mmCIF file of C-alpha atoms in Angstrom:
data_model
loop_
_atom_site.group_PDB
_atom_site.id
_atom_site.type_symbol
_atom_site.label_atom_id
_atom_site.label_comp_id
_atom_site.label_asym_id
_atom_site.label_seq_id
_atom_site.Cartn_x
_atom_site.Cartn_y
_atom_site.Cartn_z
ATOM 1 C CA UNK A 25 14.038 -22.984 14.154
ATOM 2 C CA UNK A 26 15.922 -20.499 11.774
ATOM 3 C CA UNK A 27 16.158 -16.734 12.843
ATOM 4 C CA UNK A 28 13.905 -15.995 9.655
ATOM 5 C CA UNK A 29 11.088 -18.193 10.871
ATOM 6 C CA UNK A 30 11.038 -16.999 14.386
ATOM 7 C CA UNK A 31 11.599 -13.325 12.541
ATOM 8 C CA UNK A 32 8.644 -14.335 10.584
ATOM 9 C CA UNK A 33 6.203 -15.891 13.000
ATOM 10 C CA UNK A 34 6.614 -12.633 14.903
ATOM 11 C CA UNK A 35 5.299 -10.279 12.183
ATOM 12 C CA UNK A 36 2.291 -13.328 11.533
ATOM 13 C CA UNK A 37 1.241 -13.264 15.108
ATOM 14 C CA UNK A 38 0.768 -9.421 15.358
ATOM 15 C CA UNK A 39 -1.094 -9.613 12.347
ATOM 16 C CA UNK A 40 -3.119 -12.172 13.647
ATOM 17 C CA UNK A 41 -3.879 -10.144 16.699
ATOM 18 C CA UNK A 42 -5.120 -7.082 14.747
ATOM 19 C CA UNK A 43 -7.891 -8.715 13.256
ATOM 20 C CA UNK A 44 -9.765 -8.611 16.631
ATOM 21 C CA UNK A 45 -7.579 -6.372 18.821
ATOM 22 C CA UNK A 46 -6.722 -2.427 18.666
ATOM 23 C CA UNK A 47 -2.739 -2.300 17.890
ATOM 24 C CA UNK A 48 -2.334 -0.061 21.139
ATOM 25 C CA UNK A 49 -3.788 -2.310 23.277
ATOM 26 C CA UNK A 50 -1.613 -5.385 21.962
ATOM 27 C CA UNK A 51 1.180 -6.158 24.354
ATOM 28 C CA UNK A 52 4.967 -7.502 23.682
ATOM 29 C CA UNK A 53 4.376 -10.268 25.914
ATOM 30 C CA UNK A 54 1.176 -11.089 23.729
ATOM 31 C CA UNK A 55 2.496 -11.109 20.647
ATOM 32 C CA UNK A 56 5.301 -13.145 21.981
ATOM 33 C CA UNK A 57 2.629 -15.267 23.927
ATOM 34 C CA UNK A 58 0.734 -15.749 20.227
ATOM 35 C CA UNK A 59 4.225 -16.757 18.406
ATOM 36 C CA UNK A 60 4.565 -19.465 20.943
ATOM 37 C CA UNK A 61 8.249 -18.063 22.137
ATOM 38 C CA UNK A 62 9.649 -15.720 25.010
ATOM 39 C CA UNK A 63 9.290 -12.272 25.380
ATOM 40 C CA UNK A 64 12.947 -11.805 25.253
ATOM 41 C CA UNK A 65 13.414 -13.399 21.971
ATOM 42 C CA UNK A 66 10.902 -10.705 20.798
ATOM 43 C CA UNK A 67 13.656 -7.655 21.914
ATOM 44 C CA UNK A 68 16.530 -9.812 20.113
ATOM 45 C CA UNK A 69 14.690 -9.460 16.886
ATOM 46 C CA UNK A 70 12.795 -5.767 17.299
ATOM 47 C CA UNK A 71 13.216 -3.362 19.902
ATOM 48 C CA UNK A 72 9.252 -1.869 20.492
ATOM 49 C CA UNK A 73 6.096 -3.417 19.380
ATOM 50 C CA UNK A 74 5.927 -0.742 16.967
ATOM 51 C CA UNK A 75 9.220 -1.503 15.197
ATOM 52 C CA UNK A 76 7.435 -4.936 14.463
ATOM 53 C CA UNK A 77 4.227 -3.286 13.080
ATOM 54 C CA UNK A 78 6.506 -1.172 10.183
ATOM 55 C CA UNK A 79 8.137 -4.730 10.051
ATOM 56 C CA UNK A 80 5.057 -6.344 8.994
ATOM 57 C CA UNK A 81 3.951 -3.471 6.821
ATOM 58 C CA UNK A 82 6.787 -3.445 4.852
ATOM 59 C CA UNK A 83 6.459 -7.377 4.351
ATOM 60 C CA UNK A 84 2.992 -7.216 3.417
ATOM 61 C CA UNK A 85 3.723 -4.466 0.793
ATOM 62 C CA UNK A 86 6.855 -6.276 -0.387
ATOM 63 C CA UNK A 87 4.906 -7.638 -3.703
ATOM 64 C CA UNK A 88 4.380 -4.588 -5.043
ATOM 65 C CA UNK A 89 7.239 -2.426 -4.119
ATOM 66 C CA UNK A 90 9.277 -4.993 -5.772
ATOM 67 C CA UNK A 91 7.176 -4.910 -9.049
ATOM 68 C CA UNK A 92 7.372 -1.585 -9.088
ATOM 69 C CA UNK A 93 11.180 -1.470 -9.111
ATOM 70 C CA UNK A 94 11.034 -4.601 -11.877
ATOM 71 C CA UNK A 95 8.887 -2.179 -14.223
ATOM 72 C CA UNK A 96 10.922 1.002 -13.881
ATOM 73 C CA UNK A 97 13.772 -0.639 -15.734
ATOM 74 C CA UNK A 98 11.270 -2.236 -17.983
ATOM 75 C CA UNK A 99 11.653 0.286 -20.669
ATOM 76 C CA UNK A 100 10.202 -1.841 -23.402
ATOM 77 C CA UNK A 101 6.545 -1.202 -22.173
ATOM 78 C CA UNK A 102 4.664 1.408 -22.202
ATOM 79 C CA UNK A 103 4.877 3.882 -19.579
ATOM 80 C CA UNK A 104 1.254 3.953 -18.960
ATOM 81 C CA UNK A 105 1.406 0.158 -19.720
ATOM 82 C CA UNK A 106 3.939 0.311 -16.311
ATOM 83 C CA UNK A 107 1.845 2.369 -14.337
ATOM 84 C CA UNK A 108 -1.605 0.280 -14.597
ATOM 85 C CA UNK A 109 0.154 -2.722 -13.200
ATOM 86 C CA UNK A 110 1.976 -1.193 -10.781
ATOM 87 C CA UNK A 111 -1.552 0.128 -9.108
ATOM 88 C CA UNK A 112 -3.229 -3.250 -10.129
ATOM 89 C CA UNK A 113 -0.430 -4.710 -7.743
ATOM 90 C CA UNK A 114 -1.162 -2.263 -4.934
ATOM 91 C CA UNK A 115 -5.077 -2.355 -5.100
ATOM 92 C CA UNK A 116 -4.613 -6.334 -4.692
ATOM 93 C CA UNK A 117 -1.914 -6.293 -2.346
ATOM 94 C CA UNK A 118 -3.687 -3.517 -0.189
ATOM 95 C CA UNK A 119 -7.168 -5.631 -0.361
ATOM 96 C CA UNK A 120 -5.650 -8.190 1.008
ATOM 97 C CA UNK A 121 -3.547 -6.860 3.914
ATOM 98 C CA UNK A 122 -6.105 -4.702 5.517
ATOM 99 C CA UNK A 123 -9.188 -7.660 5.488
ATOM 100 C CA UNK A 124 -10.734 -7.277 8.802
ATOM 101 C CA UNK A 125 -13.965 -7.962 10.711
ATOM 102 C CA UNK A 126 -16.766 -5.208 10.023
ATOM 103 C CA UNK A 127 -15.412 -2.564 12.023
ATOM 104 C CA UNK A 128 -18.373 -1.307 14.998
ATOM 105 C CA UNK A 129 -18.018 2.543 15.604
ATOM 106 C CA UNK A 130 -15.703 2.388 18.659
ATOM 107 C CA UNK A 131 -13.052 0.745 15.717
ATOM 108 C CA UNK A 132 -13.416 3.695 13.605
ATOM 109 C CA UNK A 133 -10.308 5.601 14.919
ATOM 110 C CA UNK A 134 -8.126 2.748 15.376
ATOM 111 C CA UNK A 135 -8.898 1.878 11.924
ATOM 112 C CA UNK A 136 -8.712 4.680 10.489
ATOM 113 C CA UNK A 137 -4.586 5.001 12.090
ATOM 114 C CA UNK A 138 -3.629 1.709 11.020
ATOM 115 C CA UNK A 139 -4.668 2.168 7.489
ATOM 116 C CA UNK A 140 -3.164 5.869 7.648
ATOM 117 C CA UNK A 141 -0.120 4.283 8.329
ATOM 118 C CA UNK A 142 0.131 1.179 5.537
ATOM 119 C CA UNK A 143 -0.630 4.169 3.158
ATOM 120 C CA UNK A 144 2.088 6.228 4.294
ATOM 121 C CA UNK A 145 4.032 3.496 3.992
ATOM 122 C CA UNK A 146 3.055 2.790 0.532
ATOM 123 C CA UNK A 147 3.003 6.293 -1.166
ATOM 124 C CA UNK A 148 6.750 6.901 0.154
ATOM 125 C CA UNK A 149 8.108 3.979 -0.886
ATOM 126 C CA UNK A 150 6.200 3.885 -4.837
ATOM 127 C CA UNK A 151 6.642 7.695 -5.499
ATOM 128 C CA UNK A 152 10.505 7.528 -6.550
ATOM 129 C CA UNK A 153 9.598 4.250 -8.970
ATOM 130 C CA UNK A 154 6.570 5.830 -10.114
ATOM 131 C CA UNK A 155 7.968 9.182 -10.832
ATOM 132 C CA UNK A 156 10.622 7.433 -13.071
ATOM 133 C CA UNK A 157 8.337 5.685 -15.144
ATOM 134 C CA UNK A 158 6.868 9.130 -15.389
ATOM 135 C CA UNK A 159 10.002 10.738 -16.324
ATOM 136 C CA UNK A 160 10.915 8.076 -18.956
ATOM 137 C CA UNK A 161 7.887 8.644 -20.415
ATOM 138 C CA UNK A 162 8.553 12.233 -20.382
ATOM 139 C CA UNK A 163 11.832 11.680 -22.532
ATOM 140 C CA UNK A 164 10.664 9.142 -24.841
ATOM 141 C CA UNK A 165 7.620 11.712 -25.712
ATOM 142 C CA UNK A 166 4.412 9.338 -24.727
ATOM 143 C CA UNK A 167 3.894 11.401 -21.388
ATOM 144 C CA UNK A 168 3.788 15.225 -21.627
ATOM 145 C CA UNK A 169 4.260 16.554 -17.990
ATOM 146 C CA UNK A 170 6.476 19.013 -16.554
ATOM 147 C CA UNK A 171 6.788 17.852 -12.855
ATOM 148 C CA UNK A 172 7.029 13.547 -12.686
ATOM 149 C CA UNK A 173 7.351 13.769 -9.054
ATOM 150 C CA UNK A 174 4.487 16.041 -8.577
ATOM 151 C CA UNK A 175 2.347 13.664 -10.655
ATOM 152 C CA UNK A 176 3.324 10.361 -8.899
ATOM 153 C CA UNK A 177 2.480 11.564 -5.775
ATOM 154 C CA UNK A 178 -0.644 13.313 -6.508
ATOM 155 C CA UNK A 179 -1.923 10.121 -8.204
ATOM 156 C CA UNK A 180 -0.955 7.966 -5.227
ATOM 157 C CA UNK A 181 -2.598 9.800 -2.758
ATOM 158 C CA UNK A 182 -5.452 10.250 -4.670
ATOM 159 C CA UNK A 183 -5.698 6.044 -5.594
ATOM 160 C CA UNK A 184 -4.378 5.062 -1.999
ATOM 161 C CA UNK A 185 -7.465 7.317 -0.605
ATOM 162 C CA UNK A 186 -10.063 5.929 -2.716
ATOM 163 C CA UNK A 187 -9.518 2.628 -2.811
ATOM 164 C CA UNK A 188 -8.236 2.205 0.465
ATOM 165 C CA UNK A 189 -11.867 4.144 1.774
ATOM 166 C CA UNK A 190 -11.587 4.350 5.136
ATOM 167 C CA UNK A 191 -9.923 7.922 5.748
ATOM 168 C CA UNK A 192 -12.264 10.089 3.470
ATOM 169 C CA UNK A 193 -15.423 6.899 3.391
ATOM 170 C CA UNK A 194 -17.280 7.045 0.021
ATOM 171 C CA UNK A 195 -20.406 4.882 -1.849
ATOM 172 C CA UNK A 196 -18.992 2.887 -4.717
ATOM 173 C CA UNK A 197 -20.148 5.052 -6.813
ATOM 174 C CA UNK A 198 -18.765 8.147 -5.597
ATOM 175 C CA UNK A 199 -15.506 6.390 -5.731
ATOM 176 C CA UNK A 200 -15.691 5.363 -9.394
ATOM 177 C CA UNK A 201 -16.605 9.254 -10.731
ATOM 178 C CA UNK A 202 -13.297 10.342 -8.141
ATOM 179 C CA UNK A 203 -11.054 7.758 -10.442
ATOM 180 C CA UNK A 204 -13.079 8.556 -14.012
ATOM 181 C CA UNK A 205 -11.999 12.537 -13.285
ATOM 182 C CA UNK A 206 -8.166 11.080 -12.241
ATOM 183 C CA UNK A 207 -8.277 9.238 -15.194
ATOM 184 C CA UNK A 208 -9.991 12.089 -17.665
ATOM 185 C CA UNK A 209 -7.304 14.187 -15.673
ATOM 186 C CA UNK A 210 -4.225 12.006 -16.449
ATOM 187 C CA UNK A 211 -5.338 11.862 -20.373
ATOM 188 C CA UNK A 212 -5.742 15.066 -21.250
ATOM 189 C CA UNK A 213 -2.884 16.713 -18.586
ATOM 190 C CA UNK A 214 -0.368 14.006 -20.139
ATOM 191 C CA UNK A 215 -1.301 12.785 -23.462
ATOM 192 C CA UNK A 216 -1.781 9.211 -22.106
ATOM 193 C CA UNK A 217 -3.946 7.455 -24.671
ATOM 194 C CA UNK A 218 -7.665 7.595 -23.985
ATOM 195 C CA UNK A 219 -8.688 4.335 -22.300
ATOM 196 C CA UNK A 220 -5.229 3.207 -21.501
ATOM 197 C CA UNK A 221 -5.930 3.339 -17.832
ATOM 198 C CA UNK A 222 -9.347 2.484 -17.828
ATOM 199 C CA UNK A 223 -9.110 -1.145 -16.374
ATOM 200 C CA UNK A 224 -7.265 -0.605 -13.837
ATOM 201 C CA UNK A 225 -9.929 0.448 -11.460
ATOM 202 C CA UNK A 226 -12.854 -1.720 -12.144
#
């Protein structure tokens, strides 16, 4: 078995253990016990349980981080064009990853960390791509802004937040008049063309 399998059958087995067990009561010698090898081949590849939880974060996220850096060289679309897919990627990918049983209360908290964390994760590592798609937009005259930075992150925070709703829980409809003002915000704070966004939420 090649070091990327075993690498990967760690990262599969912790993620098979949080669908029915709170991350701080997971054990090494679990997740080792779930991948079907020793706890000491565990250490040779990641040195706490929690470096292999940011491993398996950052390989769930992978998708979209790596369509994000695809589009911000892709100068031939639209900037806004950019932007829509690069949050269609995330919504998806970000569905998918955090699928869990219904939480009961006592999961709440625990919940509420993990996804804290995958959203951490994701704002940090979209902002700089983001904010250059921004900026290009800026320069070619399609985006009016003054701060591309600024805007990438507020837009992630507020999309991560919303869609992810478990931090700040909200009815489906609450959460479709929070992305109708981001989007009436975006349109007439940056010139983006009216309905160029639209789809990307619904």
């Amino acid at each position: 078995m090649s070091n990327q399998v075993k690498y990967e059958k760690i990262l599969d087995a912790l993620q098979e253990l949080l669908v029915n067990k709170k991350l701080q009561t997971i054990s090494v010698s679990e997740i080792a016990q779930a991948a079907k090898m020793g706890k000491g081949s565990i250490y040779y590849y990641f040195p706490s349980k929690d470096a292999i939880f940011e491993a398996l974060i950052q390989r769930n996220y992978q998708k979209p981080l790596e369509t994000a850096k695809t589009l911000a060289v892709q100068t031939e679309i639209p900037p806004f064009t950019r932007m829509a897919m690069i949050f269609q990627a995330c919504t998806y990918s970000s569905s998918e990853f955090l699928k869990q049983r219904e939480p009961n209360p006592t999961d709440l908290q625990e919940k509420a960390s993990l996804h804290h964390r995958y959203m951490n994760h994701l704002i940090t590592e979209l902002k700089p791509e983001l904010a250059e798609i921004i900026r290009q937009g800026i320069e070619s005259g399609e985006i009016h802004f003054d701060y591309p930075a600024a805007l990438a992150e507020i837009v992630l925070i507020v999309l991560t937040v919303k869609l992810d709703n478990t931090l700040l829980p909200s009815s489906q409809e609450e959460i479709e008049e929070t992305l109708r003002g981001l989007i009436s915000l975006l349109e007439k704070g940056t010139g983006i063309p009216q309905g160029a966004l639209n789809y990307l939420f619904y």
